CSV table of C-alpha atoms and ligand atoms in Angstrom, one decimal:
chain,number,residue,atom,x,y,z
A,1,UNK,CA,-7.4,12.3,24.9
A,2,UNK,CA,-4.1,14.1,25.3
A,3,UNK,CA,-1.8,13.4,28.1
A,4,UNK,CA,-0.4,16.0,30.4
A,5,UNK,CA,2.2,15.4,33.2
A,6,UNK,CA,2.6,17.7,36.1
A,7,UNK,CA,6.2,17.7,37.4
A,8,UNK,CA,6.5,18.5,41.1
A,9,UNK,CA,10.0,18.9,42.5
A,10,UNK,CA,10.2,18.3,46.2
A,11,UNK,CA,12.7,18.8,49.0
A,12,UNK,CA,11.2,18.3,52.4
A,13,UNK,CA,7.6,18.7,51.4
A,14,UNK,CA,6.0,15.6,53.0
A,15,UNK,CA,3.2,17.5,54.7
A,16,UNK,CA,2.5,19.6,51.6
A,17,UNK,CA,2.2,16.7,49.1
A,18,UNK,CA,-0.3,15.0,51.4
A,19,UNK,CA,-2.5,18.1,50.9
A,20,UNK,CA,-1.7,18.9,47.4
A,21,UNK,CA,-2.0,15.6,45.6
A,22,UNK,CA,-5.7,14.9,46.4
A,23,UNK,CA,-6.4,18.5,45.3
A,24,UNK,CA,-4.7,18.1,41.9
A,25,UNK,CA,-6.5,14.8,41.2
A,26,UNK,CA,-9.8,16.3,42.2
A,27,UNK,CA,-9.4,19.1,39.6
A,28,UNK,CA,-8.0,16.7,37.1
A,29,UNK,CA,-11.2,14.7,37.2
A,30,UNK,CA,-13.2,17.8,36.1
A,31,UNK,CA,-11.2,18.5,32.9
A,32,UNK,CA,-12.4,16.9,29.7
A,33,UNK,CA,-10.0,15.8,26.9
A,34,UNK,CA,-6.9,15.6,29.1
A,35,UNK,CA,-5.4,12.6,31.0
A,36,UNK,CA,-3.5,14.1,33.8
A,37,UNK,CA,-0.5,12.4,35.5
A,38,UNK,CA,1.7,13.7,38.3
A,39,UNK,CA,5.4,12.9,38.7
A,40,UNK,CA,7.1,13.9,42.0
A,41,UNK,CA,10.9,14.4,41.7
A,42,UNK,CA,12.3,14.1,45.2
A,43,UNK,CA,16.0,14.8,46.0
A,44,UNK,CA,16.0,12.2,48.8
A,45,UNK,CA,14.3,14.6,51.3
A,46,UNK,CA,15.5,14.1,54.9
A,47,UNK,CA,11.8,14.4,56.0
A,48,UNK,CA,11.1,11.3,53.9
A,49,UNK,CA,8.7,13.0,51.4
A,50,UNK,CA,9.1,9.8,49.4
A,51,UNK,CA,7.3,7.7,52.0
A,52,UNK,CA,4.3,10.1,51.9
A,53,UNK,CA,4.3,9.8,48.1
A,54,UNK,CA,4.5,6.0,48.1
A,55,UNK,CA,1.4,5.9,50.3
A,56,UNK,CA,-0.4,8.2,48.0
A,57,UNK,CA,0.5,6.2,44.9
A,58,UNK,CA,-1.7,3.3,46.3
A,59,UNK,CA,-4.7,5.7,46.1
A,60,UNK,CA,-3.7,7.5,42.9
A,61,UNK,CA,-2.5,5.2,40.1
A,62,UNK,CA,-1.6,8.3,37.9
A,63,UNK,CA,0.9,9.5,40.5
A,64,UNK,CA,4.6,8.6,39.9
A,65,UNK,CA,7.8,9.0,41.9
A,66,UNK,CA,11.3,9.8,40.7
A,67,UNK,CA,14.2,9.7,43.2
A,68,UNK,CA,17.2,11.9,42.5
A,69,UNK,CA,20.6,11.8,44.2
A,70,UNK,CA,21.4,15.4,43.4
A,71,UNK,CA,19.9,18.7,44.6
A,72,UNK,CA,18.8,21.6,42.4
A,73,UNK,CA,15.5,22.9,41.1
A,74,UNK,CA,16.6,23.0,37.4
A,75,UNK,CA,18.1,19.6,37.6
A,76,UNK,CA,15.0,18.2,39.2
A,77,UNK,CA,12.8,19.6,36.4
A,78,UNK,CA,15.1,18.3,33.6
A,79,UNK,CA,15.2,14.8,35.1
A,80,UNK,CA,11.4,14.9,35.7
A,81,UNK,CA,10.7,16.0,32.1
A,82,UNK,CA,13.0,13.3,30.7
A,83,UNK,CA,11.5,10.5,32.8
A,84,UNK,CA,7.9,11.7,32.1
A,85,UNK,CA,8.6,11.8,28.3
A,86,UNK,CA,10.1,8.4,28.2
A,87,UNK,CA,7.6,6.7,30.5
A,88,UNK,CA,4.3,8.4,29.6
A,89,UNK,CA,4.8,10.1,26.1
A,90,UNK,CA,2.8,13.2,27.1
A,91,UNK,CA,1.9,16.1,24.8
A,92,UNK,CA,2.2,18.6,27.6
A,93,UNK,CA,4.2,19.1,30.8
A,94,UNK,CA,3.5,21.3,33.8
A,95,UNK,CA,5.9,22.9,36.2
A,96,UNK,CA,4.5,23.5,39.7
A,97,UNK,CA,5.7,24.1,43.2
A,98,UNK,CA,4.8,21.3,45.7
A,99,UNK,CA,4.3,23.7,48.7
A,100,UNK,CA,0.8,24.8,47.8
A,101,UNK,CA,2.0,28.2,46.6
A,102,UNK,CA,0.4,27.3,43.3
A,103,UNK,CA,-3.3,26.6,43.4
A,104,UNK,CA,-4.2,23.6,41.3
A,105,UNK,CA,-7.5,25.2,40.4
A,106,UNK,CA,-5.6,27.2,37.8
A,107,UNK,CA,-4.8,23.9,35.8
A,108,UNK,CA,-7.9,24.2,33.5
A,109,UNK,CA,-7.0,27.8,32.7
A,110,UNK,CA,-3.5,26.6,31.6
A,111,UNK,CA,-5.1,23.9,29.4
A,112,UNK,CA,-7.4,26.4,27.8
A,113,UNK,CA,-4.5,28.6,26.8
A,114,UNK,CA,-2.7,25.6,25.3
A,115,UNK,CA,-5.9,24.6,23.4
A,116,UNK,CA,-6.0,28.2,22.1
A,117,UNK,CA,-2.6,27.7,20.5
A,118,UNK,CA,0.1,28.6,23.0
A,119,UNK,CA,3.2,26.5,23.2
A,120,UNK,CA,4.3,27.8,26.6
A,121,UNK,CA,1.9,29.2,29.2
A,122,UNK,CA,3.3,31.2,32.2
A,123,UNK,CA,1.4,31.7,35.4
A,124,UNK,CA,2.0,35.3,36.2
A,125,UNK,CA,1.9,37.1,39.5
A,126,UNK,CA,2.6,40.5,37.8
A,127,UNK,CA,-0.1,40.8,35.2
A,128,UNK,CA,-3.6,42.1,35.9
A,129,UNK,CA,-5.5,39.6,38.1
A,130,UNK,CA,-2.3,38.0,39.5
A,131,UNK,CA,-0.8,38.7,42.9
A,132,UNK,CA,2.0,38.1,45.4
A,133,UNK,CA,1.2,37.4,49.1
A,134,UNK,CA,0.4,40.5,51.1
A,135,UNK,CA,2.4,39.3,54.1
A,136,UNK,CA,5.6,39.0,52.2
A,137,UNK,CA,8.3,41.2,53.8
A,138,UNK,CA,9.1,44.4,51.9
A,139,UNK,CA,12.5,43.2,50.8
A,140,UNK,CA,11.1,40.1,49.2
A,141,UNK,CA,8.4,42.1,47.4
A,142,UNK,CA,10.9,44.6,46.1
A,143,UNK,CA,13.3,41.9,45.1
A,144,UNK,CA,10.7,39.9,43.3
A,145,UNK,CA,9.2,42.9,41.5
A,146,UNK,CA,12.5,44.5,40.5
A,147,UNK,CA,14.1,41.2,39.6
A,148,UNK,CA,11.3,40.6,37.1
A,149,UNK,CA,11.6,44.2,35.8
A,150,UNK,CA,15.3,43.9,35.3
A,151,UNK,CA,14.9,40.7,33.4
A,152,UNK,CA,12.1,42.1,31.2
A,153,UNK,CA,14.3,45.1,30.2
A,154,UNK,CA,17.5,43.0,30.1
A,155,UNK,CA,15.9,40.8,27.4
A,156,UNK,CA,13.9,43.8,25.9
A,157,UNK,CA,10.8,41.6,26.2
A,158,UNK,CA,8.6,43.8,28.4
A,159,UNK,CA,5.5,41.9,27.3
A,160,UNK,CA,6.4,38.9,29.4
A,161,UNK,CA,5.6,40.0,32.9
A,162,UNK,CA,6.8,36.9,34.8
A,163,UNK,CA,10.1,35.2,34.4
A,164,UNK,CA,10.8,33.5,37.7
A,165,UNK,CA,7.6,31.9,38.9
A,166,UNK,CA,7.6,28.1,38.2
A,167,UNK,CA,3.9,27.5,37.5
A,168,UNK,CA,3.8,26.8,33.8
A,169,UNK,CA,2.4,24.5,31.0
A,170,UNK,CA,4.9,23.7,28.3
A,171,UNK,CA,4.4,21.6,25.2
A,172,UNK,CA,6.8,18.6,24.9
A,173,UNK,CA,8.3,19.8,21.6
A,174,UNK,CA,9.5,22.9,23.3
A,175,UNK,CA,11.1,20.9,26.1
A,176,UNK,CA,12.7,18.5,23.6
A,177,UNK,CA,14.3,21.3,21.6
A,178,UNK,CA,15.6,23.2,24.6
A,179,UNK,CA,16.6,20.7,27.3
A,180,UNK,CA,20.1,20.2,26.0
A,181,UNK,CA,20.8,23.9,26.3
A,182,UNK,CA,19.3,24.0,29.8
A,183,UNK,CA,21.6,21.4,31.4
A,184,UNK,CA,24.0,24.1,32.7
A,185,UNK,CA,21.3,25.8,34.7
A,186,UNK,CA,20.7,23.5,37.6
A,187,UNK,CA,19.5,26.0,40.2
A,188,UNK,CA,16.6,28.5,40.2
A,189,UNK,CA,17.9,30.5,37.2
A,190,UNK,CA,16.7,27.5,35.2
A,191,UNK,CA,13.3,29.2,35.1
A,192,UNK,CA,14.6,32.3,33.3
A,193,UNK,CA,16.7,30.3,30.9
A,194,UNK,CA,13.7,28.1,30.1
A,195,UNK,CA,11.7,31.1,28.8
A,196,UNK,CA,14.7,32.6,27.0
A,197,UNK,CA,15.5,29.4,25.2
A,198,UNK,CA,11.8,28.7,24.3
A,199,UNK,CA,11.5,32.2,22.8
A,200,UNK,CA,14.7,31.6,20.8
A,201,UNK,CA,13.1,28.4,19.4
A,202,UNK,CA,10.1,30.4,18.3
A,203,UNK,CA,7.6,29.1,20.9
A,204,UNK,CA,4.4,31.0,21.3
A,205,UNK,CA,4.3,32.2,24.8
A,206,UNK,CA,1.3,33.5,26.7
A,207,UNK,CA,0.5,34.3,30.3
A,208,UNK,CA,-2.4,33.7,32.7
A,209,UNK,CA,-2.8,35.5,36.0
A,210,UNK,CA,-2.2,33.5,39.2
A,211,UNK,CA,-2.3,34.3,42.9
A,212,UNK,CA,0.8,33.1,44.6
A,213,UNK,CA,0.2,32.1,48.2
A,214,UNK,CA,2.8,31.7,50.9
A,215,UNK,CA,3.7,28.1,52.0
A,216,UNK,CA,2.2,27.0,55.3
A,217,UNK,CA,4.5,24.1,56.1
A,218,UNK,CA,8.3,24.0,55.7
A,219,UNK,CA,10.5,26.7,54.2
A,220,UNK,CA,11.8,28.0,50.9
A,221,UNK,CA,15.2,26.6,49.7
A,222,UNK,CA,16.1,29.6,47.6
A,223,UNK,CA,19.4,31.3,48.3
A,224,UNK,CA,19.0,34.9,47.2
A,225,UNK,CA,22.7,36.0,46.8
A,226,UNK,CA,23.4,32.9,44.6
A,227,UNK,CA,20.1,33.5,42.7
A,228,UNK,CA,20.9,37.2,42.0
A,229,UNK,CA,24.4,36.4,40.8
A,230,UNK,CA,23.1,33.7,38.5
A,231,UNK,CA,20.4,36.0,37.1
A,232,UNK,CA,22.9,38.8,36.2
A,233,UNK,CA,25.3,36.3,34.8
A,234,UNK,CA,22.6,34.7,32.6
A,235,UNK,CA,21.3,38.0,31.3
A,236,UNK,CA,24.8,39.3,30.6
A,237,UNK,CA,25.8,36.2,28.7
A,238,UNK,CA,22.5,35.5,26.9
A,239,UNK,CA,20.5,38.6,26.2
A,240,UNK,CA,20.6,39.7,22.5
A,241,UNK,CA,19.9,43.2,23.7
A,242,UNK,CA,22.9,43.4,26.1
A,243,UNK,CA,25.1,41.9,23.4
A,244,UNK,CA,23.8,44.4,20.9
A,245,UNK,CA,24.6,47.3,23.3
A,246,UNK,CA,28.1,45.9,23.8
A,247,UNK,CA,28.6,45.7,20.0
A,248,UNK,CA,27.4,49.3,19.7
A,249,UNK,CA,30.1,50.3,22.2
A,250,UNK,CA,32.8,48.6,20.2
A,251,UNK,CA,31.5,50.3,17.1
A,252,UNK,CA,31.8,53.7,18.9
A,253,UNK,CA,35.5,52.9,19.8
A,254,UNK,CA,36.3,51.8,16.3
A,255,UNK,CA,34.7,54.9,14.8
A,256,UNK,CA,36.5,57.3,17.1
A,257,UNK,CA,39.8,55.4,17.1
A,258,UNK,CA,40.0,55.3,13.3
A,259,UNK,CA,39.0,58.9,12.9
A,260,UNK,CA,41.7,59.8,15.4
A,261,UNK,CA,44.4,57.9,13.5
A,262,UNK,CA,43.3,59.2,10.1
A,263,UNK,CA,42.8,62.8,11.1
A,264,UNK,CA,45.6,63.3,13.7
A,265,UNK,CA,48.3,60.9,12.7
A,266,UNK,CA,47.9,60.5,8.9
A,267,UNK,CA,46.6,64.1,8.4
A,268,UNK,CA,44.0,62.8,6.0
A,269,UNK,CA,41.0,64.8,4.8
A,270,UNK,CA,38.4,65.0,7.6
A,271,UNK,CA,35.4,64.1,5.5
A,272,UNK,CA,37.3,61.1,4.0
A,273,UNK,CA,38.5,60.0,7.4
A,274,UNK,CA,34.9,60.1,8.7
A,275,UNK,CA,33.6,58.0,5.9
A,276,UNK,CA,36.3,55.3,6.4
A,277,UNK,CA,35.9,55.2,10.1
A,278,UNK,CA,32.1,55.3,10.2
A,279,UNK,CA,31.8,52.6,7.5
A,280,UNK,CA,34.3,50.3,9.2
A,281,UNK,CA,32.3,50.6,12.4
A,282,UNK,CA,29.1,49.8,10.5
A,283,UNK,CA,30.7,46.7,8.9
A,284,UNK,CA,32.1,45.5,12.2
A,285,UNK,CA,28.8,46.1,14.0
A,286,UNK,CA,27.0,44.1,11.3
A,287,UNK,CA,29.4,41.2,11.5
A,288,UNK,CA,29.5,41.1,15.3
A,289,UNK,CA,25.7,41.4,15.6
A,290,UNK,CA,25.2,38.6,13.1
A,291,UNK,CA,27.6,36.2,14.6
A,292,UNK,CA,27.1,37.1,18.3
A,293,UNK,CA,24.1,39.2,19.4
A,294,UNK,CA,21.7,37.6,17.0
A,295,UNK,CA,23.5,34.3,16.6
A,296,UNK,CA,20.2,32.4,17.1
A,297,UNK,CA,18.9,34.1,14.0
A,298,UNK,CA,22.1,34.2,12.0
A,299,UNK,CA,21.7,35.1,8.3
A,300,UNK,CA,22.2,32.1,6.1
A,301,UNK,CA,22.5,31.6,2.4
A,302,UNK,CA,25.9,33.2,1.5
A,303,UNK,CA,26.5,36.6,-0.2
A,304,UNK,CA,23.1,36.7,-1.8
A,305,UNK,CA,21.4,37.1,1.5
A,306,UNK,CA,24.3,39.0,3.1
A,307,UNK,CA,24.5,41.9,0.7
A,308,UNK,CA,20.8,43.1,0.7
A,309,UNK,CA,20.7,42.7,4.5
A,310,UNK,CA,24.0,44.6,4.8
A,311,UNK,CA,22.6,47.4,2.6
A,312,UNK,CA,19.5,47.6,4.9
A,313,UNK,CA,21.8,47.7,7.9
A,314,UNK,CA,23.5,50.8,6.4
A,315,UNK,CA,20.0,52.3,5.8
A,316,UNK,CA,19.1,51.8,9.4
A,317,UNK,CA,22.4,53.3,10.5
A,318,UNK,CA,21.8,56.3,8.2
A,319,UNK,CA,18.4,56.7,9.7
A,320,UNK,CA,19.8,56.8,13.2
A,321,UNK,CA,22.3,59.4,12.1
A,322,UNK,CA,19.5,61.6,10.8
A,323,UNK,CA,17.4,61.1,13.9
A,324,UNK,CA,20.4,62.0,16.1
A,325,UNK,CA,21.3,65.1,14.1
A,326,UNK,CA,17.7,66.3,13.9
A,327,UNK,CA,17.0,65.6,17.5
A,328,UNK,CA,20.0,67.3,18.9
A,329,UNK,CA,19.4,70.4,16.7
A,330,UNK,CA,15.8,70.5,18.0
A,331,UNK,CA,17.0,70.4,21.7
A,332,UNK,CA,19.6,73.0,21.0
A,333,UNK,CA,17.0,75.3,19.3
A,334,UNK,CA,14.8,75.0,22.4
A,335,UNK,CA,17.3,75.0,25.3
A,336,UNK,CA,20.5,76.4,23.8
A,337,UNK,CA,23.7,74.6,22.9
A,338,UNK,CA,25.4,74.5,26.2
A,339,UNK,CA,24.3,71.0,27.2
A,340,UNK,CA,24.6,69.4,23.7
A,341,UNK,CA,26.4,66.3,25.1
A,342,UNK,CA,23.6,65.7,27.5
A,343,UNK,CA,21.0,65.9,24.7
A,344,UNK,CA,23.2,63.6,22.6
A,345,UNK,CA,23.4,61.0,25.4
A,346,UNK,CA,19.6,61.2,26.1
A,347,UNK,CA,18.8,60.7,22.4
A,348,UNK,CA,21.2,57.8,22.1
A,349,UNK,CA,19.9,56.0,25.1
A,350,UNK,CA,16.2,56.6,24.7
A,351,UNK,CA,15.8,56.8,20.9
A,352,UNK,CA,18.7,55.4,19.0
A,353,UNK,CA,19.4,52.3,21.0
A,354,UNK,CA,15.7,51.1,21.0
A,355,UNK,CA,15.1,52.3,17.5
A,356,UNK,CA,18.0,50.3,16.0
A,357,UNK,CA,17.3,47.3,18.1
A,358,UNK,CA,13.7,47.2,17.0
A,359,UNK,CA,14.5,47.7,13.4
A,360,UNK,CA,17.3,45.0,13.5
A,361,UNK,CA,14.7,42.6,14.8
A,362,UNK,CA,12.0,43.5,12.4
A,363,UNK,CA,14.0,44.0,9.2
A,364,UNK,CA,17.4,42.3,9.4
A,365,UNK,CA,17.4,39.5,11.9
A,366,UNK,CA,13.7,38.5,11.8
A,367,UNK,CA,12.2,36.0,14.1
A,368,UNK,CA,11.9,32.6,12.4
B,1,GDD,N1,13.8,17.8,43.9
B,1,GDD,C1,14.1,19.0,44.4
B,1,GDD,N2,15.4,19.3,44.7
B,1,GDD,N3,13.1,20.0,44.6
B,1,GDD,C2,13.5,21.2,45.1
B,1,GDD,C3,14.8,21.6,45.3
B,1,GDD,C4,15.9,20.5,45.1
B,1,GDD,O1,17.0,20.7,45.3
B,1,GDD,N4,14.9,22.8,45.8
B,1,GDD,C5,13.6,23.3,45.8
B,1,GDD,N5,12.8,22.3,45.4
B,1,GDD,C6,11.3,22.3,45.3
B,1,GDD,C7,10.6,22.7,46.5
B,1,GDD,O2,10.4,21.6,47.4
B,1,GDD,C8,9.3,23.4,46.0
B,1,GDD,O3,8.3,22.4,45.7
B,1,GDD,C9,9.7,24.0,44.7
B,1,GDD,O4,11.0,23.4,44.3
B,1,GDD,C10,10.0,25.5,44.9
B,1,GDD,O5,11.0,25.7,45.8
B,1,GDD,P1,10.8,26.7,47.1
B,1,GDD,O6,11.9,26.3,48.0
B,1,GDD,O7,9.4,26.6,47.6
B,1,GDD,O8,11.2,28.1,46.5
B,1,GDD,P2,10.3,29.5,46.4
B,1,GDD,O9,8.9,29.4,46.9
B,1,GDD,O10,11.2,30.5,47.0
B,1,GDD,O11,10.3,29.6,44.8
B,1,GDD,C11,9.8,30.6,44.1
B,1,GDD,O12,10.8,31.2,43.2
B,1,GDD,C12,11.3,30.2,42.3
B,1,GDD,C13,12.4,30.9,41.5
B,1,GDD,O13,12.0,32.1,41.0
B,1,GDD,C14,8.6,30.0,43.2
B,1,GDD,O14,8.0,31.1,42.5
B,1,GDD,C15,9.2,29.0,42.2
B,1,GDD,O15,8.1,28.6,41.4
B,1,GDD,C16,10.2,29.6,41.4
B,1,GDD,O16,10.8,28.6,40.6
B,2,MN,MN1,7.8,28.0,47.7
């Protein structure tokens, strides 16, 4: 029998927990091989959610309560995880909203995905079979959909369709290896950081469809301006892809700057100046990507690993040069040379940037 603990953060959810808890334990009784506990993490809700919980504990011995002085969704989860691990030594943890937006009937599907080998299962509203409430206002629908889309592209992980919804099953080893890095994300952005950090630890992530229903009692505590700001800040400071694009731009500046100095100021030979400036940019790109963009997969083992990887890096760079030259010539042959800079920009954005990023990930900075 493996143990799973469902962590439920609450702030003013007295009415909701009274409905939700019996439903969870009803479902829990139907699953074989899993002993399911629930821990409620309450931030001293003014509506005295804790009183409702204490009453329920008398009926459900596998229900637990943790009281927290601070507010914050991320903080509530980290504290709940920590207490659950110390008190109950589970194998698996669940994240779940306490407002009945997440239907407990999905619990067995999460467990099945875990049994099939996943380390981290996300309940997704945006994959086939999942849904958001019909009666959500247009702005909330748009925000939620585009928010997820921006995050998917920002991390260049289009396969994960859901980054924000907090209905998840996560193996304890993943929590243990990421919780220290998650301490700085005490608000809702915690959800995005948790997926990003788990991926960087090599966790196998999968998704199951869920239908998100609007809460009936109480109201959401989310503050959208704060949330949007936190999301952009997180992507900007943590996405390998964004960092890689920034490194690419520094390479561009180095390449042009050095060419300018060599050709215009030092009156050096043009071909010689081009080789020096391009290669300096390649070396600098390689070092910056290794120590910054892909720091979680940094090459180790000294010169013996560095040199072959650096040669491969040069090959990828040569490849992108050939693609760019061939592509732009093709466009020019078809449409004429007038708009060459437009073709160059299109090729760089849609072919060169993804091409190099994919090859760097597949050939040079491989997933561990
Ligand atoms: N302990 C504690 N402290 N719990 C909190 C706090 C807090 O400061 N703030 C919110 N919660 C609890 C709520 O009581 C609820 O059970 C759950 O966290 C989700 O909060 P809601 O206020 O219902 O937010 P939502 O429905 O807008 O949240 C949606 O978006 C989030 C961020 O993307 C859901 O999809 C969440 O699952 C998701 O994390
Ligand atoms: Mn909610």
